[in-house]
mmCIF file of C-alpha atoms in Angstrom:
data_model
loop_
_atom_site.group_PDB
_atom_site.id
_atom_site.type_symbol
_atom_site.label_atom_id
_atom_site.label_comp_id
_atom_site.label_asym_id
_atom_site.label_seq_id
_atom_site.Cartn_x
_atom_site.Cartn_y
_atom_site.Cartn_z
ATOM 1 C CA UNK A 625 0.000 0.000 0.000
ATOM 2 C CA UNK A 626 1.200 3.902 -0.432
ATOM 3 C CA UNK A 627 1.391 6.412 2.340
ATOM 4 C CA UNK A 628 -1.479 6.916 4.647
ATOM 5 C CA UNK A 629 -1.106 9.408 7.950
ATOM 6 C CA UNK A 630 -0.791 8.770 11.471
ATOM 7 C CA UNK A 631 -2.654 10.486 14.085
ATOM 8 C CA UNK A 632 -1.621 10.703 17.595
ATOM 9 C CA UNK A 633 -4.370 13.047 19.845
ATOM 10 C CA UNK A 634 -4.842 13.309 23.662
ATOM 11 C CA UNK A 635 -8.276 14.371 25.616
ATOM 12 C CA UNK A 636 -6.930 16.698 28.567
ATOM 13 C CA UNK A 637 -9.970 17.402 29.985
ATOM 14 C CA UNK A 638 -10.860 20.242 31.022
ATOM 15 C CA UNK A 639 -8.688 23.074 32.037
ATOM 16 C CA UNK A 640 -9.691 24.188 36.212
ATOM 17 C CA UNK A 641 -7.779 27.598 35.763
ATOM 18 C CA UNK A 642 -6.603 30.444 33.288
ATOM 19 C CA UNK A 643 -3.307 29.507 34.129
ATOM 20 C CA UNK A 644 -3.553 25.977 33.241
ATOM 21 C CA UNK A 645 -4.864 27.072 29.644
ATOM 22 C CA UNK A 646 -1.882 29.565 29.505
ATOM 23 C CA UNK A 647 0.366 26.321 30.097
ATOM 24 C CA UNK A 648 -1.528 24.629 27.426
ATOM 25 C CA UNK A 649 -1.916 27.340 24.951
ATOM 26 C CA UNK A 650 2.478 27.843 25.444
ATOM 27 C CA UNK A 651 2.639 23.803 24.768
ATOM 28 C CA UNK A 652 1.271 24.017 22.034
ATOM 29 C CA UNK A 653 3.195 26.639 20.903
ATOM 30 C CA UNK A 654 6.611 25.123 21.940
ATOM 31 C CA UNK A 655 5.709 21.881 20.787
ATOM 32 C CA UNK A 656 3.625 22.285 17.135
ATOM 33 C CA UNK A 657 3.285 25.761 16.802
ATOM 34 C CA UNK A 658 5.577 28.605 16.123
ATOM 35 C CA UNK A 659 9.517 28.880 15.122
ATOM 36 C CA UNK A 660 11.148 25.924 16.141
ATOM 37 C CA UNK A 661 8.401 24.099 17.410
ATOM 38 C CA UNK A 662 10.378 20.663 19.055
ATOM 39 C CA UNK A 663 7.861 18.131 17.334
ATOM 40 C CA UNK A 664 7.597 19.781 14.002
ATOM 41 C CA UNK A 665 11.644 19.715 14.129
ATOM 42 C CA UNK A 666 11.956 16.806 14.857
ATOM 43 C CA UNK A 667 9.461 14.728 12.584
ATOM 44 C CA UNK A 668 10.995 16.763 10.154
ATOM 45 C CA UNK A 669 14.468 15.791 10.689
ATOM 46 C CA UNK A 670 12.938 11.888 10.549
ATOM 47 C CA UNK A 671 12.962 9.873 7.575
ATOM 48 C CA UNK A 672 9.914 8.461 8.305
ATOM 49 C CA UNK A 673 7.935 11.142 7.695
ATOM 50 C CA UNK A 674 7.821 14.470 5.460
ATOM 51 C CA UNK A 675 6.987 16.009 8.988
ATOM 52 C CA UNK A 676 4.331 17.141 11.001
ATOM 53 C CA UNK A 677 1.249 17.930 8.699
ATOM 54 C CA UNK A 678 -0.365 20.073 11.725
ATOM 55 C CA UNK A 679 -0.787 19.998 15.506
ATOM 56 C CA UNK A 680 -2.982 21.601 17.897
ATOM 57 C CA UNK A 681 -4.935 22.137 21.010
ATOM 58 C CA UNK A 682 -8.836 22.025 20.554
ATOM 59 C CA UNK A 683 -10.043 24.469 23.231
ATOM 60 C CA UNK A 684 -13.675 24.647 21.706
ATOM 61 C CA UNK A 685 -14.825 21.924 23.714
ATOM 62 C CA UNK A 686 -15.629 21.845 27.792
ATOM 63 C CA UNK A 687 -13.075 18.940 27.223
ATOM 64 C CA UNK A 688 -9.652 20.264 25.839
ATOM 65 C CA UNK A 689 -7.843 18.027 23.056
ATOM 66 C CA UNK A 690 -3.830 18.006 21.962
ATOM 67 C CA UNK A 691 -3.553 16.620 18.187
ATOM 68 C CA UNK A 692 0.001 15.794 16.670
ATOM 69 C CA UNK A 693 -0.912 14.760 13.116
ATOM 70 C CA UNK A 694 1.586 13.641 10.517
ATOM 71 C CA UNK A 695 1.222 12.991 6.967
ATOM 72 C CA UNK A 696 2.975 10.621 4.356
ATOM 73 C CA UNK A 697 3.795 7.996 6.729
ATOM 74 C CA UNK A 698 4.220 4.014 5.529
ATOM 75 C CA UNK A 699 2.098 1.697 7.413
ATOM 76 C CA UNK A 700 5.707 -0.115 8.637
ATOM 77 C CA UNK A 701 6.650 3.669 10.164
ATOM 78 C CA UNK A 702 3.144 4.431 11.598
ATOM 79 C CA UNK A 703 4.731 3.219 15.056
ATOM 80 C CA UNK A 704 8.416 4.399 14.580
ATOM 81 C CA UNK A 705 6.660 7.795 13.921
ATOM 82 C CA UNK A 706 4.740 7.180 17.694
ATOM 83 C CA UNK A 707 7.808 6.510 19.475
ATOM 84 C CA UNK A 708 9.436 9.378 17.862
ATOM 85 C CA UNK A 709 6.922 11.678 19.420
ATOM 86 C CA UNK A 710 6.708 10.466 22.619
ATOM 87 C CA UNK A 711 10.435 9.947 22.932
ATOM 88 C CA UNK A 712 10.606 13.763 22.125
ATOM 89 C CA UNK A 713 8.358 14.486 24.891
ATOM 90 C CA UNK A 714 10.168 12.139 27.811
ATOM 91 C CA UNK A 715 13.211 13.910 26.422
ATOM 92 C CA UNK A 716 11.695 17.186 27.030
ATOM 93 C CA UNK A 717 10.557 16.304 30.799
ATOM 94 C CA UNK A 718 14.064 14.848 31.174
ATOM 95 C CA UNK A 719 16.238 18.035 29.706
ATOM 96 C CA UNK A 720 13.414 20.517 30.432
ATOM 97 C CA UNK A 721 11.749 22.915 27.755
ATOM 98 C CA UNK A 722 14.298 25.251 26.290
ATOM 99 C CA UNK A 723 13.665 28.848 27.662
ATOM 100 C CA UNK A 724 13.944 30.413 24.371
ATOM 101 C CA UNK A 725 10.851 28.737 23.036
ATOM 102 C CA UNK A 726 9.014 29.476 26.283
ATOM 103 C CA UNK A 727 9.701 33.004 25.452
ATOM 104 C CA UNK A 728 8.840 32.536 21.792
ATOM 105 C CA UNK A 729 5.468 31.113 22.719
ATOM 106 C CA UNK A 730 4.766 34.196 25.160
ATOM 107 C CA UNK A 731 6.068 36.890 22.560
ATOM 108 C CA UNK A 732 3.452 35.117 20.434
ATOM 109 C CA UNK A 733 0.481 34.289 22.641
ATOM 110 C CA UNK A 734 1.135 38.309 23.851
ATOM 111 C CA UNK A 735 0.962 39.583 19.992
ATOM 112 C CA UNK A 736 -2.040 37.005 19.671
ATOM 113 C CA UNK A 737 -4.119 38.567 22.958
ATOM 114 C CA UNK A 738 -2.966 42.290 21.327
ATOM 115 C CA UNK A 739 -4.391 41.433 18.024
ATOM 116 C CA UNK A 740 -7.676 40.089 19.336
ATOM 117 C CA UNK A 741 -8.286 43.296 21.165
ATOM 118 C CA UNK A 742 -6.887 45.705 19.152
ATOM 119 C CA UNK A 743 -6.713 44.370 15.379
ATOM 120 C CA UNK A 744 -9.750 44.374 12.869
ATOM 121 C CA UNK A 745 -11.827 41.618 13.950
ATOM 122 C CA UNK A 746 -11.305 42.459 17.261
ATOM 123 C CA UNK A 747 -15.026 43.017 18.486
ATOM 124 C CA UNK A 748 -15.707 39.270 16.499
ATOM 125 C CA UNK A 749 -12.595 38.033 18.194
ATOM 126 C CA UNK A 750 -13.412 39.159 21.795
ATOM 127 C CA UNK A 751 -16.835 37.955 21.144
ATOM 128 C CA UNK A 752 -15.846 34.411 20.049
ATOM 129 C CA UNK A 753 -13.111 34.086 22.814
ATOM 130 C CA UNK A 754 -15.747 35.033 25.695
ATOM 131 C CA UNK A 755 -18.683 32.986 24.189
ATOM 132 C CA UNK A 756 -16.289 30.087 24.696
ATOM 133 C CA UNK A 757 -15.797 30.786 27.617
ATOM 134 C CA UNK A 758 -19.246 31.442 28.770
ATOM 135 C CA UNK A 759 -20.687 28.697 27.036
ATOM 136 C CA UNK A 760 -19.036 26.435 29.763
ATOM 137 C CA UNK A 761 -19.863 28.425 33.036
ATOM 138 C CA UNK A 762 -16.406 29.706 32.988
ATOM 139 C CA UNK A 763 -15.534 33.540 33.828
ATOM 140 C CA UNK A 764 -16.066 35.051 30.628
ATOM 141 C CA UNK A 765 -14.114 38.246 31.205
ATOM 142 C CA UNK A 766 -11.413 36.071 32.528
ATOM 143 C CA UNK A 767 -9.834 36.291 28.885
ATOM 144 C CA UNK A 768 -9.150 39.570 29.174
ATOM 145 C CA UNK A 769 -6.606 38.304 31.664
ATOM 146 C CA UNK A 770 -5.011 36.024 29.453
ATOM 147 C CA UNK A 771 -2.114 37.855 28.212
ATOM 148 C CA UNK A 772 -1.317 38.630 31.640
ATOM 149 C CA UNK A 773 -1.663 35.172 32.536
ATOM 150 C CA UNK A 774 0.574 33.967 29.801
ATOM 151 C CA UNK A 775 3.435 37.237 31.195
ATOM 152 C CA UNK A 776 3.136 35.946 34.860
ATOM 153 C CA UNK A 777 3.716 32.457 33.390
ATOM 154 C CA UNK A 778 6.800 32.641 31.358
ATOM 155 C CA UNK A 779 8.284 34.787 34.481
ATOM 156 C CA UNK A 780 7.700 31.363 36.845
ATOM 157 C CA UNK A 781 9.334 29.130 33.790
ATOM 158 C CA UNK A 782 12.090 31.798 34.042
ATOM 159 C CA UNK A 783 12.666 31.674 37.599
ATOM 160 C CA UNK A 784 13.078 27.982 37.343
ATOM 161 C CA UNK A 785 9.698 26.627 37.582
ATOM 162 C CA UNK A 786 9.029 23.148 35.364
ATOM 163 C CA UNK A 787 5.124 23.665 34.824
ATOM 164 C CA UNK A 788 5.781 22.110 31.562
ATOM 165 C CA UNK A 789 7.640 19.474 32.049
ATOM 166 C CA UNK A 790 5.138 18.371 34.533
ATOM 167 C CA UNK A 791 2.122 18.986 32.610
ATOM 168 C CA UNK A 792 3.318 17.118 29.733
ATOM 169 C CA UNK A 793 4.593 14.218 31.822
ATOM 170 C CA UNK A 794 1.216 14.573 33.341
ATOM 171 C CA UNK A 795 -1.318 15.471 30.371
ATOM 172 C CA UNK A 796 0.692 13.462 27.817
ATOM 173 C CA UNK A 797 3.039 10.605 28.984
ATOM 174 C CA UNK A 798 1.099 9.257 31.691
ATOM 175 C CA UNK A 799 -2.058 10.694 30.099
ATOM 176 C CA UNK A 800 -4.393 6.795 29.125
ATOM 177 C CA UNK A 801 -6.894 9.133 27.167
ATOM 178 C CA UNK A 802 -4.267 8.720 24.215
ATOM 179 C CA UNK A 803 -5.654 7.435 20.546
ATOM 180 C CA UNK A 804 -2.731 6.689 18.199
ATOM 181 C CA UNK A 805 -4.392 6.295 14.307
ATOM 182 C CA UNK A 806 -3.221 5.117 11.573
ATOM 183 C CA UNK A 807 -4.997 5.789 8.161
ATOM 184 C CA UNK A 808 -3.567 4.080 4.960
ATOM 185 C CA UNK A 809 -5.246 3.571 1.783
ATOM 186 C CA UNK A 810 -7.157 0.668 0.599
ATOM 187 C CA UNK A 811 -5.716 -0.537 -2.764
ATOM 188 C CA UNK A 812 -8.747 -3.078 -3.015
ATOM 189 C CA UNK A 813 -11.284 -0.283 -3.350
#
């Protein structure tokens, strides 16, 4: 058979705190999203793969998701491409998140916040981000606190805090709410 893709996606549940998105929102960020992102590196660097087709963190749900999703994988690499990622993460609670993609994530997340409230959309934007919110019995003007959030964060990774490491040990390694898929094409149909 050809190339199929291979799916790899995590239910968090749901977030009890603004800071516990912020530490979300800046995984995602340091792992699939942004310059340097340490999964989309690395599956790129593999020969397995042609890299990481997209990741992200579903937030429009009362239960949170993490997707890693890679395309153009062989059926025989499906699992190499599995071990990769999750090596990358033990690796990453090991060695610790690099600081410069901590404050990557929170130079983005802070231009992100800005945008929403200040760019084009933003009324839309603010809307859509509170409704969200809302639509869950959460604090609804709590996002206006986000960017803040996101600042105090980053300052505690600084200062030697390892939020990350232990939410990714704890949302994602030790996490059994995992689903690992594999899709290849049918040649018979």
């Amino acid at each position: 058979t050809g190339e199929g893709a291979c799916a790899l996606a995590w239910l968090l549940g749901e977030p009890a705190t603004l800071e516990e998105e912020a530490v979300l929102e800046m995984l995602e960020h340091v792992l699939v999203y942004g310059e340097g992102a340490v999964l989309e590196s690395v599956l790129r660097a593999d020969s397995r793969s042609k890299g990481l087709a997209y990741g992200q963190l579903f937030t429009e749900r009362r239960e949170w998701v993490f997707l890693v999703n890679v395309d153009e994988v062989t059926e025989r690499d499906a699992s190499g491409v599995e071990r990769l990622v999750i090596g990358e993460l033990e690796r990453l609670v090991r060695d610790g998140v690099p600081r410069s993609l901590v404050r990557g994530a929170a130079r983005s997340i802070e231009l992100e916040g800005r945008e929403m409230l200040l760019g084009p959309r933003r009324g839309l934007d603010l809307f859509d981000a509170v409704l969200d919110r809302w639509m869950f019995a959460n604090d609804p003007l709590a996002e206006l606190d986000r960017v803040e959030t996101v600042r105090a964060l980053a300052e505690r990774i600084e200062g030697g805090s390892r939020i990350l490491e232990e939410t990714i040990d704890r949302l994602l390694l030790r996490n059994t709410h995992r689903l690992t898929l594999v899709v290849l094409p049918n040649d018979s149909v």
